[in-house]
Amino acid sequence: MQKQYRLKKRAAFAYVYRKGDRSSARDLLLLSAKSREGLKIGLSVSKKVGNAVTRNRVKRLIREGLKPLMEHIDPNFMYVVVAYPSIAERGYEEVCESVRYAFNKAGKLL
């Protein structure tokens, strides 16, 4: 995922948490809210998922799972992907499938 698409500001995260629609997959939750800035995606991986090494690995896996979907994701929304602790035990293929399933279930793939 390119840096231009990253959601960084705390206020933007809070807005998506407050106003966003929820869609869940087995290992993650997808929140989506209307955006004026275009496509922005943020990741939230809490300490419940594991230590710093595990959390960073999960974030890298989710970003890699998002790469092939970027041109198919609805660009009029901001998204926050929240990882559940069970995702730490999954491999690359399973994480990619969870990401695709969450976006598809939410109806955000074009």
PDB file of N, CA, C and O in Angstrom, residues 35-80:
ATOM      1  N   SER A  35     -15.378   9.886   2.665  1.00  0.00           N
ATOM      2  CA  SER A  35     -14.151  10.667   2.710  1.00  0.00           C
ATOM      3  C   SER A  35     -14.212  11.813   1.713  1.00  0.00           C
ATOM      4  O   SER A  35     -14.680  11.646   0.596  1.00  0.00           O
ATOM      5  N   ARG A  36     -13.698  12.975   2.116  1.00  0.00           N
ATOM      6  CA  ARG A  36     -13.560  14.103   1.198  1.00  0.00           C
ATOM      7  C   ARG A  36     -12.168  14.106   0.569  1.00  0.00           C
ATOM      8  O   ARG A  36     -11.941  14.765  -0.433  1.00  0.00           O
ATOM      9  N   GLU A  37     -11.240  13.383   1.173  1.00  0.00           N
ATOM     10  CA  GLU A  37      -9.847  13.385   0.730  1.00  0.00           C
ATOM     11  C   GLU A  37      -9.535  12.286  -0.271  1.00  0.00           C
ATOM     12  O   GLU A  37      -8.419  12.194  -0.753  1.00  0.00           O
ATOM     13  N   GLY A  38     -10.482  11.412  -0.536  1.00  0.00           N
ATOM     14  CA  GLY A  38     -10.212  10.275  -1.405  1.00  0.00           C
ATOM     15  C   GLY A  38      -9.903   9.040  -0.578  1.00  0.00           C
ATOM     16  O   GLY A  38     -10.152   8.991   0.619  1.00  0.00           O
ATOM     17  N   LEU A  39      -9.349   8.060  -1.214  1.00  0.00           N
ATOM     18  CA  LEU A  39      -9.070   6.775  -0.569  1.00  0.00           C
ATOM     19  C   LEU A  39      -7.990   6.906   0.496  1.00  0.00           C
ATOM     20  O   LEU A  39      -6.889   7.369   0.223  1.00  0.00           O
ATOM     21  N   LYS A  40      -8.318   6.513   1.721  1.00  0.00           N
ATOM     22  CA  LYS A  40      -7.366   6.467   2.831  1.00  0.00           C
ATOM     23  C   LYS A  40      -7.636   5.190   3.615  1.00  0.00           C
ATOM     24  O   LYS A  40      -8.788   4.855   3.889  1.00  0.00           O
ATOM     25  N   ILE A  41      -6.577   4.485   3.991  1.00  0.00           N
ATOM     26  CA  ILE A  41      -6.710   3.237   4.737  1.00  0.00           C
ATOM     27  C   ILE A  41      -5.781   3.280   5.931  1.00  0.00           C
ATOM     28  O   ILE A  41      -4.585   3.562   5.797  1.00  0.00           O
ATOM     29  N   GLY A  42      -6.340   2.993   7.114  1.00  0.00           N
ATOM     30  CA  GLY A  42      -5.551   2.933   8.337  1.00  0.00           C
ATOM     31  C   GLY A  42      -5.597   1.533   8.916  1.00  0.00           C
ATOM     32  O   GLY A  42      -6.562   0.802   8.712  1.00  0.00           O
ATOM     33  N   LEU A  43      -4.559   1.174   9.642  1.00  0.00           N
ATOM     34  CA  LEU A  43      -4.494  -0.139  10.275  1.00  0.00           C
ATOM     35  C   LEU A  43      -4.465   0.051  11.784  1.00  0.00           C
ATOM     36  O   LEU A  43      -3.791   0.940  12.299  1.00  0.00           O
ATOM     37  N   SER A  44      -5.188  -0.818  12.485  1.00  0.00           N
ATOM     38  CA  SER A  44      -5.194  -0.791  13.935  1.00  0.00           C
ATOM     39  C   SER A  44      -4.916  -2.204  14.439  1.00  0.00           C
ATOM     40  O   SER A  44      -5.724  -3.110  14.227  1.00  0.00           O
ATOM     41  N   VAL A  45      -3.766  -2.363  15.076  1.00  0.00           N
ATOM     42  CA  VAL A  45      -3.372  -3.659  15.609  1.00  0.00           C
ATOM     43  C   VAL A  45      -3.000  -3.427  17.077  1.00  0.00           C
ATOM     44  O   VAL A  45      -1.975  -2.817  17.369  1.00  0.00           O
ATOM     45  N   SER A  46      -3.843  -3.899  17.993  1.00  0.00           N
ATOM     46  CA  SER A  46      -3.635  -3.627  19.412  1.00  0.00           C
ATOM     47  C   SER A  46      -2.619  -4.575  20.034  1.00  0.00           C
ATOM     48  O   SER A  46      -2.206  -5.564  19.427  1.00  0.00           O
ATOM     49  N   LYS A  47      -2.252  -4.284  21.273  1.00  0.00           N
ATOM     50  CA  LYS A  47      -1.297  -5.115  21.994  1.00  0.00           C
ATOM     51  C   LYS A  47      -1.854  -6.496  22.304  1.00  0.00           C
ATOM     52  O   LYS A  47      -1.099  -7.394  22.648  1.00  0.00           O
ATOM     53  N   LYS A  48      -3.153  -6.675  22.178  1.00  0.00           N
ATOM     54  CA  LYS A  48      -3.756  -7.994  22.390  1.00  0.00           C
ATOM     55  C   LYS A  48      -3.296  -8.983  21.316  1.00  0.00           C
ATOM     56  O   LYS A  48      -3.332 -10.187  21.529  1.00  0.00           O
ATOM     57  N   VAL A  49      -2.884  -8.469  20.165  1.00  0.00           N
ATOM     58  CA  VAL A  49      -2.450  -9.327  19.059  1.00  0.00           C
ATOM     59  C   VAL A  49      -1.110  -9.973  19.376  1.00  0.00           C
ATOM     60  O   VAL A  49      -0.865 -11.114  18.982  1.00  0.00           O
ATOM     61  N   GLY A  50      -0.242  -9.277  20.089  1.00  0.00           N
ATOM     62  CA  GLY A  50       1.056  -9.852  20.438  1.00  0.00           C
ATOM     63  C   GLY A  50       2.082  -8.772  20.705  1.00  0.00           C
ATOM     64  O   GLY A  50       1.735  -7.589  20.841  1.00  0.00           O
ATOM     65  N   ASN A  51       3.341  -9.188  20.739  1.00  0.00           N
ATOM     66  CA  ASN A  51       4.405  -8.209  20.985  1.00  0.00           C
ATOM     67  C   ASN A  51       4.640  -7.370  19.725  1.00  0.00           C
ATOM     68  O   ASN A  51       3.979  -7.553  18.701  1.00  0.00           O
ATOM     69  N   ALA A  52       5.602  -6.453  19.803  1.00  0.00           N
ATOM     70  CA  ALA A  52       5.842  -5.513  18.700  1.00  0.00           C
ATOM     71  C   ALA A  52       6.200  -6.223  17.404  1.00  0.00           C
ATOM     72  O   ALA A  52       5.753  -5.825  16.321  1.00  0.00           O
ATOM     73  N   VAL A  53       6.980  -7.269  17.489  1.00  0.00           N
ATOM     74  CA  VAL A  53       7.384  -8.009  16.292  1.00  0.00           C
ATOM     75  C   VAL A  53       6.159  -8.618  15.617  1.00  0.00           C
ATOM     76  O   VAL A  53       5.985  -8.526  14.396  1.00  0.00           O
ATOM     77  N   THR A  54       5.288  -9.218  16.402  1.00  0.00           N
ATOM     78  CA  THR A  54       4.074  -9.839  15.865  1.00  0.00           C
ATOM     79  C   THR A  54       3.142  -8.792  15.273  1.00  0.00           C
ATOM     80  O   THR A  54       2.594  -8.993  14.189  1.00  0.00           O
ATOM     81  N   ARG A  55       2.960  -7.677  15.976  1.00  0.00           N
ATOM     82  CA  ARG A  55       2.070  -6.617  15.474  1.00  0.00           C
ATOM     83  C   ARG A  55       2.574  -6.055  14.154  1.00  0.00           C
ATOM     84  O   ARG A  55       1.798  -5.837  13.222  1.00  0.00           O
ATOM     85  N   ASN A  56       3.886  -5.834  14.049  1.00  0.00           N
ATOM     86  CA  ASN A  56       4.450  -5.311  12.802  1.00  0.00           C
ATOM     87  C   ASN A  56       4.316  -6.322  11.672  1.00  0.00           C
ATOM     88  O   ASN A  56       4.035  -5.952  10.529  1.00  0.00           O
ATOM     89  N   ARG A  57       4.484  -7.604  11.970  1.00  0.00           N
ATOM     90  CA  ARG A  57       4.301  -8.649  10.957  1.00  0.00           C
ATOM     91  C   ARG A  57       2.868  -8.651  10.455  1.00  0.00           C
ATOM     92  O   ARG A  57       2.626  -8.735   9.239  1.00  0.00           O
ATOM     93  N   VAL A  58       1.909  -8.533  11.372  1.00  0.00           N
ATOM     94  CA  VAL A  58       0.492  -8.508  10.996  1.00  0.00           C
ATOM     95  C   VAL A  58       0.205  -7.299  10.110  1.00  0.00           C
ATOM     96  O   VAL A  58      -0.484  -7.417   9.093  1.00  0.00           O
ATOM     97  N   LYS A  59       0.756  -6.138  10.466  1.00  0.00           N
ATOM     98  CA  LYS A  59       0.540  -4.936   9.646  1.00  0.00           C
ATOM     99  C   LYS A  59       1.123  -5.111   8.246  1.00  0.00           C
ATOM    100  O   LYS A  59       0.497  -4.727   7.255  1.00  0.00           O
ATOM    101  N   ARG A  60       2.307  -5.716   8.162  1.00  0.00           N
ATOM    102  CA  ARG A  60       2.914  -5.958   6.842  1.00  0.00           C
ATOM    103  C   ARG A  60       2.060  -6.912   6.018  1.00  0.00           C
ATOM    104  O   ARG A  60       1.858  -6.702   4.819  1.00  0.00           O
ATOM    105  N   LEU A  61       1.543  -7.956   6.655  1.00  0.00           N
ATOM    106  CA  LEU A  61       0.695  -8.918   5.943  1.00  0.00           C
ATOM    107  C   LEU A  61      -0.590  -8.254   5.437  1.00  0.00           C
ATOM    108  O   LEU A  61      -1.023  -8.501   4.310  1.00  0.00           O
ATOM    109  N   ILE A  62      -1.199  -7.425   6.267  1.00  0.00           N
ATOM    110  CA  ILE A  62      -2.429  -6.740   5.849  1.00  0.00           C
ATOM    111  C   ILE A  62      -2.136  -5.792   4.690  1.00  0.00           C
ATOM    112  O   ILE A  62      -2.892  -5.736   3.712  1.00  0.00           O
ATOM    113  N   ARG A  63      -1.033  -5.040   4.773  1.00  0.00           N
ATOM    114  CA  ARG A  63      -0.670  -4.132   3.674  1.00  0.00           C
ATOM    115  C   ARG A  63      -0.442  -4.905   2.380  1.00  0.00           C
ATOM    116  O   ARG A  63      -0.863  -4.461   1.306  1.00  0.00           O
ATOM    117  N   GLU A  64       0.203  -6.048   2.474  1.00  0.00           N
ATOM    118  CA  GLU A  64       0.423  -6.879   1.284  1.00  0.00           C
ATOM    119  C   GLU A  64      -0.899  -7.430   0.755  1.00  0.00           C
ATOM    120  O   GLU A  64      -1.077  -7.562  -0.449  1.00  0.00           O
ATOM    121  N   GLY A  65      -1.815  -7.747   1.647  1.00  0.00           N
ATOM    122  CA  GLY A  65      -3.135  -8.219   1.228  1.00  0.00           C
ATOM    123  C   GLY A  65      -3.938  -7.134   0.536  1.00  0.00           C
ATOM    124  O   GLY A  65      -4.802  -7.416  -0.299  1.00  0.00           O
ATOM    125  N   LEU A  66      -3.657  -5.882   0.867  1.00  0.00           N
ATOM    126  CA  LEU A  66      -4.363  -4.753   0.257  1.00  0.00           C
ATOM    127  C   LEU A  66      -3.825  -4.387  -1.129  1.00  0.00           C
ATOM    128  O   LEU A  66      -4.568  -3.866  -1.955  1.00  0.00           O
ATOM    129  N   LYS A  67      -2.557  -4.651  -1.387  1.00  0.00           N
ATOM    130  CA  LYS A  67      -1.939  -4.221  -2.646  1.00  0.00           C
ATOM    131  C   LYS A  67      -2.707  -4.648  -3.894  1.00  0.00           C
ATOM    132  O   LYS A  67      -2.979  -3.810  -4.754  1.00  0.00           O
ATOM    133  N   PRO A  68      -3.076  -5.928  -4.043  1.00  0.00           N
ATOM    134  CA  PRO A  68      -3.793  -6.294  -5.279  1.00  0.00           C
ATOM    135  C   PRO A  68      -5.215  -5.753  -5.345  1.00  0.00           C
ATOM    136  O   PRO A  68      -5.813  -5.712  -6.414  1.00  0.00           O
ATOM    137  N   LEU A  69      -5.746  -5.283  -4.221  1.00  0.00           N
ATOM    138  CA  LEU A  69      -7.122  -4.776  -4.193  1.00  0.00           C
ATOM    139  C   LEU A  69      -7.212  -3.266  -4.421  1.00  0.00           C
ATOM    140  O   LEU A  69      -8.307  -2.753  -4.630  1.00  0.00           O
ATOM    141  N   MET A  70      -6.093  -2.558  -4.358  1.00  0.00           N
ATOM    142  CA  MET A  70      -6.127  -1.096  -4.342  1.00  0.00           C
ATOM    143  C   MET A  70      -6.885  -0.491  -5.518  1.00  0.00           C
ATOM    144  O   MET A  70      -7.613   0.482  -5.339  1.00  0.00           O
ATOM    145  N   GLU A  71      -6.747  -1.030  -6.710  1.00  0.00           N
ATOM    146  CA  GLU A  71      -7.457  -0.425  -7.850  1.00  0.00           C
ATOM    147  C   GLU A  71      -8.931  -0.804  -7.878  1.00  0.00           C
ATOM    148  O   GLU A  71      -9.704  -0.218  -8.633  1.00  0.00           O
ATOM    149  N   HIS A  72      -9.332  -1.762  -7.041  1.00  0.00           N
ATOM    150  CA  HIS A  72     -10.731  -2.208  -7.019  1.00  0.00           C
ATOM    151  C   HIS A  72     -11.515  -1.661  -5.832  1.00  0.00           C
ATOM    152  O   HIS A  72     -12.733  -1.823  -5.775  1.00  0.00           O
ATOM    153  N   ILE A  73     -10.839  -1.011  -4.887  1.00  0.00           N
ATOM    154  CA  ILE A  73     -11.509  -0.481  -3.692  1.00  0.00           C
ATOM    155  C   ILE A  73     -12.172   0.849  -4.028  1.00  0.00           C
ATOM    156  O   ILE A  73     -11.599   1.684  -4.722  1.00  0.00           O
ATOM    157  N   ASP A  74     -13.402   1.041  -3.509  1.00  0.00           N
ATOM    158  CA  ASP A  74     -14.151   2.284  -3.719  1.00  0.00           C
ATOM    159  C   ASP A  74     -13.353   3.465  -3.148  1.00  0.00           C
ATOM    160  O   ASP A  74     -13.103   3.525  -1.947  1.00  0.00           O
ATOM    161  N   PRO A  75     -12.956   4.440  -3.991  1.00  0.00           N
ATOM    162  CA  PRO A  75     -12.078   5.522  -3.537  1.00  0.00           C
ATOM    163  C   PRO A  75     -12.783   6.651  -2.791  1.00  0.00           C
ATOM    164  O   PRO A  75     -12.143   7.602  -2.382  1.00  0.00           O
ATOM    165  N   ASN A  76     -14.075   6.569  -2.585  1.00  0.00           N
ATOM    166  CA  ASN A  76     -14.816   7.645  -1.924  1.00  0.00           C
ATOM    167  C   ASN A  76     -14.937   7.432  -0.417  1.00  0.00           C
ATOM    168  O   ASN A  76     -15.741   8.087   0.225  1.00  0.00           O
ATOM    169  N   PHE A  77     -14.140   6.534   0.127  1.00  0.00           N
ATOM    170  CA  PHE A  77     -14.251   6.193   1.542  1.00  0.00           C
ATOM    171  C   PHE A  77     -12.891   6.168   2.225  1.00  0.00           C
ATOM    172  O   PHE A  77     -11.863   6.010   1.583  1.00  0.00           O
ATOM    173  N   MET A  78     -12.942   6.351   3.564  1.00  0.00           N
ATOM    174  CA  MET A  78     -11.785   6.108   4.424  1.00  0.00           C
ATOM    175  C   MET A  78     -12.052   4.776   5.105  1.00  0.00           C
ATOM    176  O   MET A  78     -13.187   4.486   5.488  1.00  0.00           O
ATOM    177  N   TYR A  79     -11.026   3.983   5.269  1.00  0.00           N
ATOM    178  CA  TYR A  79     -11.177   2.662   5.868  1.00  0.00           C
ATOM    179  C   TYR A  79     -10.223   2.501   7.042  1.00  0.00           C
ATOM    180  O   TYR A  79      -9.108   3.024   7.012  1.00  0.00           O
ATOM    181  N   VAL A  80     -10.671   1.757   8.046  1.00  0.00           N
ATOM    182  CA  VAL A  80      -9.791   1.326   9.125  1.00  0.00           C
ATOM    183  C   VAL A  80      -9.934  -0.187   9.221  1.00  0.00           C
ATOM    184  O   VAL A  80     -11.039  -0.709   9.317  1.00  0.00           O
TER     185      VAL A  80
END
